Coordinates of N, CA and C and ligand atoms in Angstrom, one line a residue:
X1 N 22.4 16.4 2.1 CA 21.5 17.0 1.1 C 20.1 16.4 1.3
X2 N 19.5 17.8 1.5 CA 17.6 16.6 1.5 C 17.1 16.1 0.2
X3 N 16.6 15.1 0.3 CA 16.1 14.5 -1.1 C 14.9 15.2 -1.8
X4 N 14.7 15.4 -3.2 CA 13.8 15.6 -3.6 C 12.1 15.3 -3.1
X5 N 11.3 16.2 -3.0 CA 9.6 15.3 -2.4 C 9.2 14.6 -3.3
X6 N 8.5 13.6 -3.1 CA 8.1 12.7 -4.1 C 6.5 12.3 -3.9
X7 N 5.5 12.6 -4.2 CA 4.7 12.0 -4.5 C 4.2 10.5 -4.9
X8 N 4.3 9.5 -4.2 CA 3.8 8.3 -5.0 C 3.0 7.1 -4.6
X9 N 2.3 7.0 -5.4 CA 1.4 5.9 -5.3 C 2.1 4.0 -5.4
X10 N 1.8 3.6 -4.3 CA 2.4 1.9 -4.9 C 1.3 1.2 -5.0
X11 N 1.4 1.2 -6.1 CA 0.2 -0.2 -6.6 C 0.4 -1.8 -6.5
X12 N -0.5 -2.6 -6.6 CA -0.2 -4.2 -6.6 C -1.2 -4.9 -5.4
X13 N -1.6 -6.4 -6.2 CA -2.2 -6.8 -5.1 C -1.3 -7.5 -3.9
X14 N -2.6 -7.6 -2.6 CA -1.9 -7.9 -1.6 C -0.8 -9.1 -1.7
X15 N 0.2 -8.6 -0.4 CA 1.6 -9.7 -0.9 C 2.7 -9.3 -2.3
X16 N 2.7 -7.7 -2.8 CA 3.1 -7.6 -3.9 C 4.5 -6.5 -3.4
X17 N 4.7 -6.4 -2.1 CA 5.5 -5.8 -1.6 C 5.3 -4.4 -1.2
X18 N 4.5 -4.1 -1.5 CA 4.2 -2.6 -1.3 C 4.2 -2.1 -0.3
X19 N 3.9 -2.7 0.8 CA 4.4 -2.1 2.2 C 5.9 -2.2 2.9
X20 N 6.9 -3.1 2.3 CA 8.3 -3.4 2.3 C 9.1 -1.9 1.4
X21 N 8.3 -2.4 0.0 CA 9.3 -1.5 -0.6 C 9.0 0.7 -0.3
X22 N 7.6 1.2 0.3 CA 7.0 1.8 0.4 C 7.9 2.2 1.6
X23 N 7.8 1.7 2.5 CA 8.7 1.7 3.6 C 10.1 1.9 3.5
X24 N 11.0 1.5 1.9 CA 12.0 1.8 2.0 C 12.3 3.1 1.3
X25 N 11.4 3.4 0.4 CA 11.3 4.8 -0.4 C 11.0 5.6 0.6
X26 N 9.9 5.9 1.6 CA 9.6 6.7 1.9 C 11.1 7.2 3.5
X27 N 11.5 5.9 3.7 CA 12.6 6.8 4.4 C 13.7 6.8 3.2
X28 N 13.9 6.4 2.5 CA 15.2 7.0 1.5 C 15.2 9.0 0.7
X29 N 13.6 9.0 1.1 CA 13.3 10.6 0.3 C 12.8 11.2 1.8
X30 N 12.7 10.6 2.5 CA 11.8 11.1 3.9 C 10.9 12.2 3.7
X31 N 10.0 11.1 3.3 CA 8.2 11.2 3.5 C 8.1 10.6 4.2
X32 N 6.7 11.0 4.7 CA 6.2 9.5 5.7 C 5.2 8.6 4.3
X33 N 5.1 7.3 4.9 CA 4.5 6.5 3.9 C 3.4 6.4 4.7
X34 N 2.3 6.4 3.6 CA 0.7 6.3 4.0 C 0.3 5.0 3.9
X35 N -0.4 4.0 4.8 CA -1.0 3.0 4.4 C -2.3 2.8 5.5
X36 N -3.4 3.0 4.6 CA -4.4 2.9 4.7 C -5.2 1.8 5.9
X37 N -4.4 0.2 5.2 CA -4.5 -1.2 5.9 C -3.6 -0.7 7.8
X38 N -2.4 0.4 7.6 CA -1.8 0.6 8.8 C -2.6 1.1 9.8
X39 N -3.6 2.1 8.8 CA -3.9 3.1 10.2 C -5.6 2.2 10.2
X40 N -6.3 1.8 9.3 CA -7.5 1.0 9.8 C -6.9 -0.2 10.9
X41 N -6.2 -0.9 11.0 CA -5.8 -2.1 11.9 C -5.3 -1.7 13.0
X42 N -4.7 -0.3 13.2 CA -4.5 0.3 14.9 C -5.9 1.0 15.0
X43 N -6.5 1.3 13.9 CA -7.7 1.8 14.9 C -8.8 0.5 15.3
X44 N -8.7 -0.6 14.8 CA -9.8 -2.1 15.0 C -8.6 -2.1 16.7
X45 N -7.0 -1.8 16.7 CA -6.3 -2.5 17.7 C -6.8 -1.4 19.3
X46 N -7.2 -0.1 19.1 CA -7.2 0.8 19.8 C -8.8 0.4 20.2
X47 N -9.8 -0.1 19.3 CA -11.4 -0.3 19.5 C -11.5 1.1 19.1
X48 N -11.1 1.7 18.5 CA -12.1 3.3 18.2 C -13.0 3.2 17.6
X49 N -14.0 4.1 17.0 CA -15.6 4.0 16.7 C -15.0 3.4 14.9
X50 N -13.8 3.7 14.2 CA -13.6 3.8 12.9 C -12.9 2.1 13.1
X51 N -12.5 1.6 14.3 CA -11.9 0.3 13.8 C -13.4 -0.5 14.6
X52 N -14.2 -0.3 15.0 CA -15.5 -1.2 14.9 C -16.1 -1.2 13.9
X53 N -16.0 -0.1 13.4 CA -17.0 -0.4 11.7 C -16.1 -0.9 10.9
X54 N -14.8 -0.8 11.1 CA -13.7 -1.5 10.1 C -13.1 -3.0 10.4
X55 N -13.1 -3.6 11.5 CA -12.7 -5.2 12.3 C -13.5 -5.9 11.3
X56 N -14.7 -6.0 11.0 CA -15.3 -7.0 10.3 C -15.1 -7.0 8.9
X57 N -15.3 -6.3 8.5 CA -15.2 -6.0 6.6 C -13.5 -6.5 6.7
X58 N -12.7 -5.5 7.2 CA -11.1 -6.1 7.3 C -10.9 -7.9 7.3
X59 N -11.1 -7.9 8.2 CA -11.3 -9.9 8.5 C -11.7 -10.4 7.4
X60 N -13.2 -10.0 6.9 CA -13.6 -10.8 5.5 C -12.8 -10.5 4.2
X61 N -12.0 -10.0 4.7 CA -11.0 -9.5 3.0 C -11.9 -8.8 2.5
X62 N -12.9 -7.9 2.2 CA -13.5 -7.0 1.7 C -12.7 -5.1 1.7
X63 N -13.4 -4.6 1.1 CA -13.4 -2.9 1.4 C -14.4 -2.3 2.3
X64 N -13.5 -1.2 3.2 CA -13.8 -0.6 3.6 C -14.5 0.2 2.6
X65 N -15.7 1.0 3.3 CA -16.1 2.2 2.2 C -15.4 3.3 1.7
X66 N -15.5 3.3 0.0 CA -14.6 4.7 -0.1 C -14.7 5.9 0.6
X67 N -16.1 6.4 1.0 CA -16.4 7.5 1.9 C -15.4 7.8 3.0
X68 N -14.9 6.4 3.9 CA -14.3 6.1 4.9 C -12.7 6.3 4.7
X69 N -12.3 5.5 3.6 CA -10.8 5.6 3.7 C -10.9 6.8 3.2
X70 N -11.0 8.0 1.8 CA -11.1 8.5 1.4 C -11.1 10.0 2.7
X71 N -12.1 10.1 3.5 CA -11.8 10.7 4.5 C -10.7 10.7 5.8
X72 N -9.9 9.3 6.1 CA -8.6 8.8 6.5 C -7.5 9.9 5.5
X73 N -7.5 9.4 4.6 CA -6.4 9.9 3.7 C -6.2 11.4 3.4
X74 N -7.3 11.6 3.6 CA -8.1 13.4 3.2 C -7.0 14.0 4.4
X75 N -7.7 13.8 6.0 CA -7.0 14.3 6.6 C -5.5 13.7 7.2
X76 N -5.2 12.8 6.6 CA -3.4 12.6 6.3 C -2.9 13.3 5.9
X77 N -3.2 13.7 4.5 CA -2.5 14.1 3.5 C -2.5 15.5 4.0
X78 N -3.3 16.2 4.8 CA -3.4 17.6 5.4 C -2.7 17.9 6.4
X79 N -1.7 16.9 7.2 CA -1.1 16.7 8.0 C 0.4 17.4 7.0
X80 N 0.7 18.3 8.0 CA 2.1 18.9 7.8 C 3.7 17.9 7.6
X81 N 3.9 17.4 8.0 CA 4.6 15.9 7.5 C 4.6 15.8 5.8
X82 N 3.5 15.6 5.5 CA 2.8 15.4 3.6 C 3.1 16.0 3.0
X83 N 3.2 17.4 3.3 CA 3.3 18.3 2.5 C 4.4 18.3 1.8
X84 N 5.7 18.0 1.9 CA 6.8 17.5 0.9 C 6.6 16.2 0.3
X85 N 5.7 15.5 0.5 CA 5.5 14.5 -0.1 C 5.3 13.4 0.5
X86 N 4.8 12.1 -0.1 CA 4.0 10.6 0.7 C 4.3 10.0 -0.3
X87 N 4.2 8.8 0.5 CA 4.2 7.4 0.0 C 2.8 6.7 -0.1
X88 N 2.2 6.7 -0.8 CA 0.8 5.8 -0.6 C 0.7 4.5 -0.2
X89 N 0.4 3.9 0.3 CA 0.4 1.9 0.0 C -1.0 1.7 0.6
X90 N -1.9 0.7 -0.2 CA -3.3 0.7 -0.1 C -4.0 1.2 -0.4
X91 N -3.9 2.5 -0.7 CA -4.8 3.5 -1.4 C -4.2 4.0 -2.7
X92 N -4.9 3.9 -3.9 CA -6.3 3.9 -4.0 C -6.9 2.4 -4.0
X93 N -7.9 2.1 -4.1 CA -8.5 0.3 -4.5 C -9.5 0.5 -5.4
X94 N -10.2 1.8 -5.7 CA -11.3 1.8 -6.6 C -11.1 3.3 -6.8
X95 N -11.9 2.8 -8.1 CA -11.7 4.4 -8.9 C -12.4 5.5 -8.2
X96 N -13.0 5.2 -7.6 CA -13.9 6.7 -6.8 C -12.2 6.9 -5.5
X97 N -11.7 6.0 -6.0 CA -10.3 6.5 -4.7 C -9.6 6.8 -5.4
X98 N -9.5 6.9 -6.5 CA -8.1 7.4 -7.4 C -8.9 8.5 -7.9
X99 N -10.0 8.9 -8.1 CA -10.8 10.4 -8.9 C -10.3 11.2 -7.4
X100 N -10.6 10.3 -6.4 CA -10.5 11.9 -5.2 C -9.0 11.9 -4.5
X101 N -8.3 10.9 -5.1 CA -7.0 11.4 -4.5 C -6.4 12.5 -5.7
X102 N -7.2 12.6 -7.3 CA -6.4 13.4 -8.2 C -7.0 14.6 -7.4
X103 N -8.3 14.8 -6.7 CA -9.1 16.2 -6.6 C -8.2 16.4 -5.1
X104 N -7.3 15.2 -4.1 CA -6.8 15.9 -3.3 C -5.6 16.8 -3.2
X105 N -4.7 16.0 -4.3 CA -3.6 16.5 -4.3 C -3.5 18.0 -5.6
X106 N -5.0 18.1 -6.0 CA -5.3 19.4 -6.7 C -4.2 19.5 -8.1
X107 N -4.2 18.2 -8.5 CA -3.7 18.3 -9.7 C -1.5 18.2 -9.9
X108 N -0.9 17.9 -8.7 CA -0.1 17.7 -8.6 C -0.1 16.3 -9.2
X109 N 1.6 16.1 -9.8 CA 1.7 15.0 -10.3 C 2.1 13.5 -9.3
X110 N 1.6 12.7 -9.4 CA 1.3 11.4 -9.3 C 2.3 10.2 -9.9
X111 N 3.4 9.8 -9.1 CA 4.5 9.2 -10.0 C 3.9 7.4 -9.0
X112 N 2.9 6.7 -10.2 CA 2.6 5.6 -9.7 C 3.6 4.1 -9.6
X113 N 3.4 3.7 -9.3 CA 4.3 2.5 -9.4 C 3.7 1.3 -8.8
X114 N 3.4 -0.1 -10.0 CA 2.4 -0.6 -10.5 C 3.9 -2.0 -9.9
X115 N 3.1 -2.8 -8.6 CA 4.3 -4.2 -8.7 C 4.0 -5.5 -8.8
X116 N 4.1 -6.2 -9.9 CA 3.7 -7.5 -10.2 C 3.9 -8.5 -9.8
X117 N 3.3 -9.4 -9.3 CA 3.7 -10.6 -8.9 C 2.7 -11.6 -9.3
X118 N 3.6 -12.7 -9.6 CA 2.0 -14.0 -10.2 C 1.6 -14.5 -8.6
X119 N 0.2 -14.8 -9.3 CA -0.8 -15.2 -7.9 C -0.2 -16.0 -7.0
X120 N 0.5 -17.4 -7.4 CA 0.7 -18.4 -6.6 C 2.0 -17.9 -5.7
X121 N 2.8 -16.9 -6.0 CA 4.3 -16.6 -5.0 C 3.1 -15.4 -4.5
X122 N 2.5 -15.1 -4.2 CA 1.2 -14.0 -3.7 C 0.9 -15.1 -2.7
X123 N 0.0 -16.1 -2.4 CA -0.5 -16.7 -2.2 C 0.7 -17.5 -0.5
X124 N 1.7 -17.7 -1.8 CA 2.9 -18.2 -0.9 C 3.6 -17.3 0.4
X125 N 3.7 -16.2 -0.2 CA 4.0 -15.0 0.4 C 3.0 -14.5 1.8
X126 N 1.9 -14.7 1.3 CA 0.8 -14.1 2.5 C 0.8 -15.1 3.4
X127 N 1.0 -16.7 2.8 CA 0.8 -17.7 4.2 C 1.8 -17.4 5.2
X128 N 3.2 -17.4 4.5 CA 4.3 -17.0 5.5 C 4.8 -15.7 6.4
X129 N 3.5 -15.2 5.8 CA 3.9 -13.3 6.6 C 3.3 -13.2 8.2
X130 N 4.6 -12.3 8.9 CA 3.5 -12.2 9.9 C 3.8 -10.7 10.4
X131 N 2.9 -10.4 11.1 CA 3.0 -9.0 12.0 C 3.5 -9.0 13.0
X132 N 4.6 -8.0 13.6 CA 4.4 -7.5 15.3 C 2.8 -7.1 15.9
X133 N 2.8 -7.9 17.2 CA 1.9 -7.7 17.7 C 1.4 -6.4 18.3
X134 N 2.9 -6.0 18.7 CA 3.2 -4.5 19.4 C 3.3 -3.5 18.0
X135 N 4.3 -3.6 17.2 CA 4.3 -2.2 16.2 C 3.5 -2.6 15.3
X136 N 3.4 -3.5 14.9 CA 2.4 -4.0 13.7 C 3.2 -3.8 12.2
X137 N 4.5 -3.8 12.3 CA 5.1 -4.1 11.4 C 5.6 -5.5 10.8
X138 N 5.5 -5.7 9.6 CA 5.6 -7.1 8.7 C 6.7 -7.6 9.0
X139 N 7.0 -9.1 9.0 CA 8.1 -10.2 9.0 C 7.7 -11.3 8.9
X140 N 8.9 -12.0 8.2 CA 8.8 -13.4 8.2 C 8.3 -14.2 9.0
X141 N 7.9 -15.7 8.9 CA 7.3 -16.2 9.7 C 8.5 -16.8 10.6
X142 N 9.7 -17.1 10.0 CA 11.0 -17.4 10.6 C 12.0 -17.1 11.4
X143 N 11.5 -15.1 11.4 CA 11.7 -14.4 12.1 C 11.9 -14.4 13.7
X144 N 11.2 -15.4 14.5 CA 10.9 -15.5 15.4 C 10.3 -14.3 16.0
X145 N 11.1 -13.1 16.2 CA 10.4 -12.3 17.3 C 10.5 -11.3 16.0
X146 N 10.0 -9.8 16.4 CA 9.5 -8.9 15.3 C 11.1 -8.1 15.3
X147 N 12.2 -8.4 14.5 CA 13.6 -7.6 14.3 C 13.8 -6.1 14.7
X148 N 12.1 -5.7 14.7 CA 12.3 -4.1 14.7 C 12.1 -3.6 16.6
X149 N 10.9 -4.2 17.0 CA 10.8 -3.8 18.3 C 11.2 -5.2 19.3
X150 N 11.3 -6.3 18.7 CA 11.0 -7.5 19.8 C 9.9 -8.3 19.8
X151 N 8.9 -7.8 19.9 CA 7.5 -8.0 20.0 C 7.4 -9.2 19.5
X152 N 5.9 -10.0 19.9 CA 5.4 -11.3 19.2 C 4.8 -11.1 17.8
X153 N 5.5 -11.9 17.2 CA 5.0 -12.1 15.5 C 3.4 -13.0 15.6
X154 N 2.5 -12.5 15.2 CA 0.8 -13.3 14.5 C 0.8 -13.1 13.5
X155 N 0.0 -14.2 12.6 CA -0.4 -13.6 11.7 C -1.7 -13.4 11.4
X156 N -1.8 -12.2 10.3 CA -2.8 -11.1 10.4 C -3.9 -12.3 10.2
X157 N -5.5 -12.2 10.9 CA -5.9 -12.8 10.3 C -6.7 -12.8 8.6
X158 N -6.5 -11.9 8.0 CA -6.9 -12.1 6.8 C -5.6 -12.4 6.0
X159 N -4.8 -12.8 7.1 CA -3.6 -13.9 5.8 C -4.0 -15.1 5.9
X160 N -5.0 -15.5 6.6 CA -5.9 -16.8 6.3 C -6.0 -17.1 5.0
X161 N -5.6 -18.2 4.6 CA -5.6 -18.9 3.4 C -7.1 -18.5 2.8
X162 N -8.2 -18.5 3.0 CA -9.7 -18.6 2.5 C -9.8 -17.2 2.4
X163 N -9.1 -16.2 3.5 CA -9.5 -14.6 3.2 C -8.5 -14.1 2.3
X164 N -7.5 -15.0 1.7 CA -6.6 -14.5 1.1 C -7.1 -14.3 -0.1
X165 N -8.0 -15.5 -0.2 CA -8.4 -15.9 -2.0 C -9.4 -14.8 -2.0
X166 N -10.1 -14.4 -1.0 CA -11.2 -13.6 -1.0 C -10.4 -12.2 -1.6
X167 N -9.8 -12.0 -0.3 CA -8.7 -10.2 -0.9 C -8.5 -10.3 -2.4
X168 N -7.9 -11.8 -3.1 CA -7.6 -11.6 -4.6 C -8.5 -11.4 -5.8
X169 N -9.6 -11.8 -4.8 CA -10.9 -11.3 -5.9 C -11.2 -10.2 -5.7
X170 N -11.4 -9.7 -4.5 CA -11.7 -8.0 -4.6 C -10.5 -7.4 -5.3
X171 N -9.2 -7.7 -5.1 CA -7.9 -6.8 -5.5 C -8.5 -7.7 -7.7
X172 N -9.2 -8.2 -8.4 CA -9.0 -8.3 -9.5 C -10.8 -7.4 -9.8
X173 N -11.7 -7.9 -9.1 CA -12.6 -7.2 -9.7 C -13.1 -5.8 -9.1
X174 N -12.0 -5.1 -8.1 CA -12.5 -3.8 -8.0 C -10.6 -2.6 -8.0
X175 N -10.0 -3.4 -7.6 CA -8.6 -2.7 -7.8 C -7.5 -2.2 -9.0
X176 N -8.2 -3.6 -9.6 CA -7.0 -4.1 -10.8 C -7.7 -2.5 -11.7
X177 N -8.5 -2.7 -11.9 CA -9.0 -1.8 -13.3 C -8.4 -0.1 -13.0
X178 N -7.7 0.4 -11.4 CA -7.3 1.0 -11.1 C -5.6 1.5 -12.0
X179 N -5.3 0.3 -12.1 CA -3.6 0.1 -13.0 C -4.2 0.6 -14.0
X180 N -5.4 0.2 -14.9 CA -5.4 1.1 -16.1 C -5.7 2.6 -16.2
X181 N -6.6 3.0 -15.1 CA -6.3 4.4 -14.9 C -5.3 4.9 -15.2
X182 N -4.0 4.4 -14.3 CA -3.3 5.3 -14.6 C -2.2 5.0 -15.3
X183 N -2.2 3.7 -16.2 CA -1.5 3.5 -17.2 C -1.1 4.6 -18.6
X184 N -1.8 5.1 -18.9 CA -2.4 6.2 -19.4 C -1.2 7.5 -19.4
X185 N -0.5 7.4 -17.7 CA 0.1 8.8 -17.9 C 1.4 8.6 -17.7
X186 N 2.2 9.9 -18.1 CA 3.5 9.3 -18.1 C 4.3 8.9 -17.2
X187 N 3.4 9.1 -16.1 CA 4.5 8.5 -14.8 C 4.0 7.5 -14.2
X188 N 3.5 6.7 -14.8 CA 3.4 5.3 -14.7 C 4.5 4.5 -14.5
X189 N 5.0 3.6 -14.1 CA 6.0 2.8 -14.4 C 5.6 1.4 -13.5
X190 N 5.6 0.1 -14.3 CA 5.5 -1.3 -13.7 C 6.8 -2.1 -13.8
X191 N 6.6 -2.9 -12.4 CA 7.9 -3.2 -12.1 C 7.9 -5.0 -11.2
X192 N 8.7 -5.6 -12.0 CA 8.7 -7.0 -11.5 C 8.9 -7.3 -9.8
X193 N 7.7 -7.4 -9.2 CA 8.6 -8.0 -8.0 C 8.1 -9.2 -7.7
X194 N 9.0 -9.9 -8.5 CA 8.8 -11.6 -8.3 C 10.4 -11.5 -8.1
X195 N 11.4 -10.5 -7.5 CA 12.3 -10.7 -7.2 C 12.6 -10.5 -5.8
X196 N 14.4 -10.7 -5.9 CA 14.9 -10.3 -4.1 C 14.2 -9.1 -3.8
X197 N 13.7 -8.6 -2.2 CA 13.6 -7.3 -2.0 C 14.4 -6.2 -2.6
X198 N 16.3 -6.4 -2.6 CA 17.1 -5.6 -3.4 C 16.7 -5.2 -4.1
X199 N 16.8 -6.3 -5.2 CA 16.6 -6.4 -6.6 C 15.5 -5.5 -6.9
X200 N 14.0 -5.6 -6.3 CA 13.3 -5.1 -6.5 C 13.2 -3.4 -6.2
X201 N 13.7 -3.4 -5.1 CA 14.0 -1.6 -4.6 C 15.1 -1.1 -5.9
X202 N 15.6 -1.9 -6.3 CA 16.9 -1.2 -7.5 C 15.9 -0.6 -8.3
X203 N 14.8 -1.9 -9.1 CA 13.6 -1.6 -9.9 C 12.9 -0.2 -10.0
X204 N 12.3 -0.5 -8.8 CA 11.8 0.9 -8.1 C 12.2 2.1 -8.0
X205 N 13.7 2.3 -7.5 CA 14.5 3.4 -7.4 C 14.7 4.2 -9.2
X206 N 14.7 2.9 -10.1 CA 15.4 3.3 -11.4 C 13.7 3.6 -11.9
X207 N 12.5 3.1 -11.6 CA 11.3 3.7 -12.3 C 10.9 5.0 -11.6
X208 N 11.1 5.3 -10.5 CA 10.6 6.5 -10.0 C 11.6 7.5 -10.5
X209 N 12.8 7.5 -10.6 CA 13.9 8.2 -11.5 C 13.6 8.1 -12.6
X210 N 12.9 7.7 -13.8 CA 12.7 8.3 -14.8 C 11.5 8.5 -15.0
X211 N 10.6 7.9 -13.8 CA 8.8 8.7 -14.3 C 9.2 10.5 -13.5
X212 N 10.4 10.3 -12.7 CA 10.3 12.4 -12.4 C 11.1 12.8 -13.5
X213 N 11.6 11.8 -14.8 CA 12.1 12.7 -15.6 C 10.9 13.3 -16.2
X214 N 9.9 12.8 -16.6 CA 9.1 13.5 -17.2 C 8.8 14.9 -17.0
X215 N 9.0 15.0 -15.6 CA 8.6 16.4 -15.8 C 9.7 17.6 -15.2
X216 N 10.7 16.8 -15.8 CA 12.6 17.5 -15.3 C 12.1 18.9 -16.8
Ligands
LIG301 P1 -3.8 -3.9 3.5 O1 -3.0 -3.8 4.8 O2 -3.4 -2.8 2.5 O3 -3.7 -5.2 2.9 O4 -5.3 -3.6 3.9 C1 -6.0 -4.5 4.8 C2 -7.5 -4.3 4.7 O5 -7.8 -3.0 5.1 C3 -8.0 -4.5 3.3 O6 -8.2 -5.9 2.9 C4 -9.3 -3.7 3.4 O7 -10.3 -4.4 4.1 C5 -8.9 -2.5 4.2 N1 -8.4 -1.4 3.4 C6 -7.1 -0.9 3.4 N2 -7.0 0.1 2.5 C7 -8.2 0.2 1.9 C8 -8.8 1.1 0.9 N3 -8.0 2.0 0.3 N4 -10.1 0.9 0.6 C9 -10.9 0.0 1.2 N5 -10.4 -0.8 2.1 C10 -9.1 -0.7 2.5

């Protein structure tokens, strides 16, 4: 049986799971999941004209320009794949990215999901993370090699301890105010993940099931 399309936003600062659990929603409903940080970091890996203007700002833990991502996502989301539905992760970070993701999706609903975690297991979390070098997919630092393709595990460099603290001040003084947007609507739902991955996908599975009650 195909699963329902789902629409949804994962919210949280970096290290809050969002790319773990995004990853497991979007093949549980089969969407593809969108992440913003994915496709800027293969295009800095490829040298294209969009990951030269993006390598540096990325590294410093800063934003890219809304103009920039905003146009990434524009023609994602136009990509036939989408059209039953996505996964967001990274996007939105600022309100001029949540006003034009409402004007992309033309008023379809929006089932967000908001994932907490206190700073210091944040902090803890991003020192020990690393990437495939080859798919660029996340793993432990203990991992040894990358579980999914083999590949050599690095870590990213803005999991640098100094760019981390940087990311957490941009993620409080231009992201956070984003969670109140859309606290607001009914398919909001915030969800502890200062737990197991499980634990947390259970969380997730049971808020996205009753933010689509809303509009059963
Ligand atoms: P992430 O993998 O989501 O942690 O993103 C890594 C980096 O890519 C961020 O620190 C930003 O520099 C950039 N980036 C990703 N998504 C966005 C976005 N929606 N707006 C601006 N910059 C972004």
């Amino acid at each position: 049986m195909k699963a329902r399309p789902v629409r949804l936003v994962m919210l949280g600062p970096p290290g809050a799971g969002k790319g773990t659990q995004g990853e497991r929603l979007a093949r549980d409903r089969g969407v593809p999941r969108i992440a913003t940080g994915d496709i800027l970091r293969e295009a800095v890996r490829t040298g294209s004209a969009l990951g030269q203007l993006a390598g540096r700002v990325i590294e410093t833990g800063q934003l890219v320009s809304d103009e920039v991502v905003i146009d990434i996502v524009r023609e994602r989301l136009a990509r036939e794949d989408a059209r039953g539905g996505f996964v967001l992760d990274g996007f939105p970070r600022t309100l001029v990215q949540a006003d034009a993701l409402d004007a992309l999706v033309g008023g379809a609903r929006l089932v967000v999901i908001d994932i907490e975690v206190p700073e210091p297991t944040l902090i803890q979390r991003l020192a020990l993370r690393r990437i495939c070098s080859r798919c660029g997919r996340t793993a432990p630092a203990d991992a040894g090699r990358c579980p999914f393709c083999g590949g050599d595990l690095v870590q990213r460099r803005d999991d640098d301890v100094a760019v981390v603290r940087e990311r957490l001040q941009v993620y409080a003084r231009d992201t956070r105010v984003i969670v109140e947007f859309y606290r607001r609507r009914p398919t909001f739902r915030s969800v502890d993940g200062d737990q197991t991955p499980d634990a947390v996908a259970a969380d997730i599975a049971a808020a996205v099931a009753s933010a689509e009650g809303e509009w059963r």
